[in-house]
C-alpha angles and dihedrals in degrees: 000000000000122000093241092056092048092055091050091053092050093051091052093049097047098078091048092054091052092050090051090051090052090053092056093048093251117121137156115264111241118205112217112242107228119184095223115190110190093194091066091063097050119099117240122223095264093053091049091052092051092050093049091047091050091052092049093048091048091050093050093046095053091041091056091042095052101029114110094243095174090061090049092050092045089055093049094049094046091054094044100042098063108187093002112096119216124183139162138169096232139350143195101205126188137171093255103026144014139201121204132188120210092001120190131182122185121190124210092257092057097260111149133204115189129177133174091215128012124186121183142175093208119134117243095223089052091051091052087057091048094253124133112194115160143040129312124194120192131184124203092007126182129196124189138168135161091285109029140036124188142161131211130192090214133009125188121192126189108189143174103175139133131209094045092150095052099066131264093290090062097046119113125188141042132308131182112199120195120184134179133186094024124179132174133226095177133015127203111274095246093048094047089052091050095045112052093204128108111253092234091061095058113095125183119198096182135018127175120181119175105193130184119200116211135167093266095045145286126309128204124202127182096356114177131199122180111192139164089261109033144003103232130198119197138191134156150104134263129209121206117238102179128321096297110096093206089069094052110125116238133209113173152107134254127192125193133197117182126230113252095256099042092115090058096041100042111011093171092052092046090050090055090047093051092044089055089056101265125145133195093248104044137053120257109215131197134186115237122216136154123055134316089254094048111022120184123211127205135164 
C-alpha cells in the first residue's frame, strides 16, 4: 500500500477512535488556555495611595471613637488651670464644644461653681490658653463663696474673657450672665441685715448681669433682678483689694420697685420700704458703698 493511501485511512479512523473513547468514559484532559496578563493585577501608584489613605483615616476614626477623651481633657485642664481646680464625672469633649456631667470649678479664693450638666461652645485651643469665648449653658448650677450661696435651675453665660485660670482678679473681657429659678442659702452680711427676710424665702425668676472685667475691677451696667419681692436694677463698679472678693470695694447704685402684693406678703419689709420713702409706683434708689462682704446703702 502506498504511503498516501495509508495517511488517508488514518485520518478517517481518528474521529471514530475519539468517539469510542468518549463512550467508555475515557477522554483526553484539555488544559484551558487563559491569556493571563500579570500587569493587569498589579496596583498602580494612585490605587496604592488611596488604600494607604483609607487605612490611615480608619485608624484615626476608631482611635478618636474609642480614645478616653475625658481623661485627655482632664489632663489638659489640670495642667493649664494652675491654681484653679476643675473636675467632672464624665465629659464629651470636642474641638468646638464640650459637654460635662457633674462639673465643678474652684477658684484660689475658695469660690465654687458646680453644675449637674454643662454644655459649651468654647474652643479647646482657646481654653488651653485660658480664653473663654462662646456660650455656656448650665443646669442645676450652684455658686458659693465666703459670703454668699445660691442655686439656679438654669444658668446661661455668654463670655469673651481671658485669664480664666488665674482667678477673677486676673480676668479681662465681658460676660453676660442670665439665671432663672434662683434661690439663696446664704446672703451677704450687709444685705441680710438690710433685708429682714430669710434667705430661703427669696425667689428670683430672672436675673441678667452684664459684667465687664478690667484691670482695676469689674463693672456692672443695667443689671436686672426680678424676684418675688422686688424688681431690682443694678449698676456699679468694683475695685480689687487683694484676691479675696469679699474685700472688693464697691461704688454703685441699686433701685427697687416692690411687687404689688408685697404689703400682704411681707408687711415688715414693706414698712421698712415705705419708711425709707418708697412708694408702690416709683423706684426707691440707694447708693452702694463699702465692700462686697459688707456693703453700705445710703440715699
